[in-house]
């Protein structure tokens, strides 16, 4: 969903972007990589952090920690190969940190770990959910996915056929994961090049997203939790049909008010910026506006998730975008349902609808 009021944010590097297979230095030892993605969201930002680590013999090794990986596509692997050759100052990658399990972030983690014999650092929840998703379960598509969307009022045959056909979507974008990982968890400090980076867990967008904040550098690697131009997708999925992810997402966002307002934010999409508190407030306000729109629409009729796509998304959606839109619509309806502002009941066709409570 767009939640744009970006004119009021300050872009630290102006319009500058790293070129393909190039890096742009953000701060000493912190480099920005920008890779293209084959989706409507057409790029992802990855971060290279200068690092040094002791090996098991007590020898110090100089190298890099990489944060996030891009999708498992030959174009992305080719860009990485060029980065290995030209951007690493002849040093190895020592560690791969992944903020969360979505394909654009974890896609090449297994490949990078294998190539460099480097460990994967990730939250336990996202590692394990990614392992399950690699086994091609229906939570991301298939027949049970289509049934879930029908239960929520979808009748578009073309869309439902798309969902049925997309059972193996996740493994098509993600290289096999390492069989071991190093757990990162909320409140933990990760030492990178002598600097402490604090792990901040966030919920509602991914199972257990980890952002990284370094007080000394005053830099936040925000992943998808705080983005400058768009609001991260917050969806109810077929695998957890009664979830309340928007409540989790909004309460996770509140935590960023504790960081300094002048924090340099390095987001996964868009450009590095300052104005963290302002942006977090904009994101919170954006979701509350959508919730108000839904309450308005509920005055006129009982709503299914399919009913409110027009209320939330004022543009034509293709089948791929529709899965995100249905999940997002449901996240907003569930927020209001859990807050007892709406009640839920199946109609005579078995479609779940959300009503204003009887007064
Ligand atoms: Zn994501």
XYZ file of C-alpha atoms and ligand atoms in Angstrom:
360
model
C 0.000 0.000 0.000
C 1.275 3.481 -0.656
C 1.525 5.775 2.325
C 3.304 8.653 0.774
C 4.130 11.934 2.371
C 7.761 11.637 1.616
C 8.368 15.289 0.795
C 8.769 15.895 4.523
C 11.499 13.270 4.976
C 15.118 14.123 4.403
C 17.049 11.891 2.025
C 20.573 11.806 3.360
C 22.173 11.124 -0.036
C 19.738 13.147 -2.117
C 18.966 11.443 -5.422
C 22.176 9.409 -5.472
C 21.796 5.655 -5.947
C 24.455 2.960 -6.198
C 24.823 1.743 -9.799
C 24.249 -1.937 -10.709
C 26.837 -4.108 -8.933
C 28.307 -0.981 -7.336
C 28.211 0.210 -3.740
C 27.703 3.617 -2.176
C 29.291 4.384 1.182
C 26.770 5.552 3.804
C 29.232 5.817 6.706
C 32.733 4.439 7.272
C 32.436 0.664 6.790
C 28.743 0.774 5.809
C 27.985 0.299 2.104
C 24.707 0.321 0.197
C 23.979 -2.199 -2.596
C 20.814 -1.825 -4.699
C 19.669 -4.833 -6.745
C 16.794 -5.017 -9.200
C 13.783 -7.282 -8.534
C 11.476 -8.842 -11.151
C 8.328 -7.486 -9.427
C 6.233 -4.308 -9.257
C 8.482 -3.431 -6.304
C 11.478 -3.321 -8.609
C 14.511 -3.152 -6.291
C 15.861 -4.090 -2.882
C 18.605 -2.508 -0.787
C 21.268 -4.728 0.773
C 23.999 -3.626 3.172
C 27.673 -4.495 3.410
C 29.234 -3.893 6.814
C 32.993 -4.021 7.286
C 33.692 -6.668 9.892
C 36.366 -8.742 11.578
C 35.908 -12.011 13.404
C 37.977 -14.537 15.269
C 38.110 -17.986 13.745
C 38.222 -21.174 15.834
C 42.024 -20.946 16.006
C 41.844 -17.495 17.563
C 43.012 -15.789 14.360
C 41.348 -12.483 13.460
C 39.836 -12.462 9.979
C 38.986 -9.246 8.180
C 35.957 -9.217 5.907
C 32.306 -8.238 5.600
C 28.924 -8.930 7.101
C 26.144 -8.712 4.545
C 22.572 -7.831 5.523
C 19.920 -9.334 3.182
C 20.522 -11.128 -0.096
C 18.042 -10.576 -3.006
C 16.086 -13.341 -4.788
C 17.549 -16.546 -6.230
C 17.749 -15.461 -9.869
C 20.717 -15.645 -12.228
C 20.733 -11.834 -12.658
C 21.104 -11.372 -8.905
C 23.832 -14.013 -8.630
C 25.697 -12.307 -11.495
C 25.492 -8.966 -9.670
C 26.847 -10.579 -6.527
C 29.746 -12.100 -8.479
C 30.649 -8.632 -9.724
C 30.426 -7.259 -6.201
C 32.694 -10.041 -4.933
C 35.226 -9.099 -7.615
C 35.142 -5.316 -7.293
C 33.571 -4.126 -4.014
C 34.952 -6.301 -1.204
C 38.521 -4.943 -1.206
C 39.711 -8.508 -1.723
C 38.143 -9.645 1.556
C 35.645 -12.451 2.211
C 32.071 -12.338 3.432
C 32.225 -13.587 7.014
C 28.551 -13.597 7.952
C 25.097 -13.313 6.342
C 22.369 -11.585 8.381
C 18.788 -11.821 7.104
C 16.159 -9.416 8.472
C 13.242 -11.726 7.585
C 12.185 -14.697 5.483
C 10.606 -12.983 2.468
C 12.208 -14.116 -0.816
C 13.779 -10.761 -1.708
C 15.642 -10.810 1.628
C 16.525 -14.488 2.118
C 16.536 -15.686 -1.505
C 20.299 -15.988 -1.964
C 21.232 -16.540 1.700
C 21.935 -20.244 1.224
C 23.983 -19.535 -1.888
C 26.024 -16.801 -0.173
C 26.605 -18.940 2.939
C 27.753 -21.860 0.818
C 29.993 -19.733 -1.403
C 31.784 -18.092 1.532
C 31.410 -20.833 4.137
C 29.723 -18.130 6.201
C 27.031 -18.612 8.870
C 23.431 -17.417 8.500
C 22.159 -15.148 11.294
C 18.361 -14.856 11.412
C 15.470 -15.020 13.899
C 14.460 -18.533 14.836
C 10.872 -18.013 13.721
C 11.817 -16.781 10.262
C 14.401 -19.527 9.768
C 11.872 -22.197 10.623
C 8.962 -20.686 8.696
C 11.286 -20.368 5.676
C 12.192 -24.063 5.995
C 8.490 -24.965 6.003
C 7.773 -22.662 3.052
C 10.607 -24.324 1.092
C 8.681 -27.585 1.347
C 6.018 -26.072 -0.870
C 3.176 -26.003 1.583
C -0.216 -24.597 0.632
C -0.053 -21.617 2.991
C 1.333 -19.576 0.102
C -1.086 -20.810 -2.567
C -2.622 -24.037 -3.785
C -6.153 -25.323 -3.191
C -6.346 -24.289 0.461
C -5.202 -20.781 -0.516
C -8.016 -20.556 -3.075
C -10.555 -21.845 -0.499
C -9.381 -19.191 1.943
C -9.944 -16.376 -0.569
C -13.375 -17.801 -1.495
C -14.312 -17.860 2.201
C -13.521 -14.137 2.180
C -15.684 -13.344 -0.808
C -13.394 -13.762 -3.831
C -15.288 -14.975 -6.901
C -12.837 -13.886 -9.634
C -12.133 -17.180 -11.468
C -8.912 -15.922 -13.030
C -7.537 -14.853 -9.656
C -8.521 -18.128 -7.966
C -6.845 -20.116 -10.776
C -3.695 -18.014 -10.229
C -3.715 -18.862 -6.513
C -4.210 -22.603 -7.179
C -1.253 -22.586 -9.557
C 1.156 -20.876 -7.243
C 1.938 -23.577 -4.689
C 5.670 -23.640 -5.382
C 6.166 -19.886 -5.520
C 8.433 -19.555 -2.494
C 11.044 -22.227 -3.346
C 11.191 -20.859 -6.907
C 12.741 -17.672 -5.487
C 14.827 -19.038 -2.610
C 18.008 -21.121 -2.814
C 18.233 -24.113 -0.426
C 18.779 -22.868 3.119
C 21.808 -23.771 5.226
C 21.082 -26.671 7.571
C 22.284 -24.647 10.571
C 21.781 -21.039 11.625
C 22.718 -18.571 14.358
C 19.695 -17.199 16.181
C 19.190 -13.460 16.556
C 16.527 -12.324 18.992
C 14.981 -9.130 20.311
C 17.278 -7.176 22.658
C 20.433 -9.043 21.631
C 23.535 -7.094 20.600
C 25.471 -8.194 17.531
C 29.077 -6.963 17.417
C 30.151 -5.876 13.955
C 33.592 -4.333 13.519
C 33.715 -3.360 17.192
C 30.303 -1.674 17.102
C 27.296 -3.026 18.979
C 24.146 -3.376 16.864
C 20.892 -3.883 18.804
C 18.339 -6.362 17.456
C 14.792 -4.974 17.386
C 12.066 -7.531 16.660
C 9.026 -6.465 14.659
C 5.844 -8.404 13.995
C 2.955 -8.261 11.562
C 4.929 -7.991 8.299
C 6.965 -11.185 8.725
C 6.879 -13.804 11.487
C 9.792 -12.277 13.481
C 11.516 -9.481 11.588
C 14.806 -8.237 13.058
C 15.932 -4.641 12.489
C 19.425 -3.567 13.599
C 20.279 -0.310 15.357
C 23.808 0.913 16.086
C 23.842 3.759 18.667
C 27.494 4.644 17.948
C 26.865 5.112 14.241
C 23.258 6.282 14.825
C 22.163 4.003 11.978
C 19.033 1.830 11.821
C 18.869 -0.976 9.273
C 15.086 -0.998 9.262
C 14.417 -3.859 6.827
C 10.783 -3.664 5.717
C 9.425 -2.359 9.025
C 10.003 1.371 8.310
C 10.009 2.267 4.607
C 10.041 5.838 3.270
C 7.532 5.663 0.377
C 5.367 2.631 0.930
C 3.921 0.792 3.887
C 5.076 -2.813 4.184
C 2.451 -5.414 3.401
C 0.596 -6.601 6.494
C -1.455 -9.669 5.629
C -3.572 -12.421 7.074
C -2.499 -15.669 5.351
C -4.336 -18.952 4.849
C -1.840 -20.721 7.123
C -2.880 -18.551 10.106
C -6.432 -17.571 9.188
C -7.403 -15.879 12.473
C -4.299 -13.740 12.939
C -4.302 -10.066 13.935
C -1.108 -8.893 12.197
C -2.031 -5.197 11.951
C -2.244 -4.911 15.727
C 1.189 -6.573 15.938
C 2.615 -4.306 13.242
C 1.328 -1.069 14.809
C 2.591 -1.979 18.274
C 5.972 -2.946 16.761
C 6.204 0.451 15.040
C 5.669 2.271 18.348
C 9.012 0.948 19.553
C 10.918 3.052 17.023
C 9.897 6.243 18.838
C 12.508 5.247 21.451
C 15.337 5.769 18.911
C 16.692 9.271 18.223
C 14.724 11.338 15.700
C 17.934 12.026 13.752
C 18.662 8.308 13.257
C 19.895 7.569 9.752
C 17.397 4.982 8.475
C 18.555 2.402 5.919
C 15.341 0.844 4.534
C 15.077 -2.252 2.304
C 13.210 -0.306 -0.380
C 13.582 3.371 -1.302
C 16.412 5.663 -0.217
C 18.203 6.177 3.128
C 16.507 8.945 5.100
C 16.213 10.834 8.357
C 12.886 11.659 9.976
C 12.243 8.363 11.751
C 9.579 9.540 14.210
C 7.735 11.453 11.519
C 7.739 8.448 9.208
C 6.601 6.033 11.924
C 3.739 8.396 12.780
C 2.787 8.641 9.088
C 2.654 4.848 8.836
C 0.510 4.552 11.967
C -1.800 7.345 10.731
C -2.053 5.714 7.309
C -3.385 2.477 8.779
C -5.802 4.307 11.072
C -7.155 6.246 8.082
C -7.776 2.951 6.262
C -9.498 1.592 9.393
C -11.729 4.684 9.449
C -12.551 4.207 5.755
C -13.632 0.639 6.500
C -15.815 1.717 9.445
C -17.473 4.240 7.111
C -18.098 1.550 4.489
C -19.509 -0.756 7.179
C -22.305 1.782 7.816
C -23.746 0.879 4.413
C -23.308 -2.894 4.256
C -21.776 -5.997 5.841
C -18.264 -6.298 4.431
C -16.200 -9.198 3.167
C -12.489 -8.762 2.484
C -13.234 -8.850 -1.266
C -15.808 -6.051 -0.769
C -13.305 -3.580 0.628
C -10.580 -3.871 -2.010
C -12.092 -0.790 -3.703
C -12.069 1.079 -0.397
C -8.389 0.303 0.290
C -6.838 0.171 -3.165
C -7.849 2.862 -5.567
C -6.252 1.194 -8.593
C -6.552 -1.896 -10.788
C -4.843 -4.959 -9.254
C -3.263 -7.854 -11.130
C -3.521 -11.382 -9.690
C -0.174 -11.157 -7.909
C -1.077 -7.838 -6.280
C -4.533 -9.213 -5.447
C -3.100 -11.824 -3.052
C -1.345 -9.040 -1.125
C -4.487 -6.884 -1.296
C -6.787 -9.616 0.042
C -4.363 -10.327 2.898
C -4.098 -6.629 3.689
C -7.881 -6.081 3.555
C -8.343 -8.951 5.971
C -5.630 -7.605 8.295
C -7.630 -4.379 8.633
C -10.964 -6.191 9.113
C -9.416 -8.465 11.748
C -7.966 -5.479 13.617
C -11.482 -4.016 13.907
C -12.967 -7.433 14.719
C -10.444 -8.080 17.526
C -11.110 -4.542 18.830
C -14.841 -5.424 18.865
C -15.642 -2.545 16.513
C -16.955 -5.105 14.009
C -18.480 -8.550 14.497
C -17.974 -11.485 12.132
C -20.534 -13.924 10.775
C -20.867 -16.152 7.698
C -23.625 -15.114 5.256
C -26.011 -17.539 3.514
C -23.300 -18.372 0.922
C -20.747 -19.224 3.600
C -18.762 -16.009 2.985
C -17.348 -14.380 6.122
C -18.693 -10.875 6.613
C -17.915 -8.173 9.133
C -20.801 -6.102 10.561
C -21.328 -3.179 12.879
C -22.390 -4.593 16.262
C -26.122 -4.225 17.039
C -26.675 -1.343 19.401
Zn 9.214 -8.259 3.595
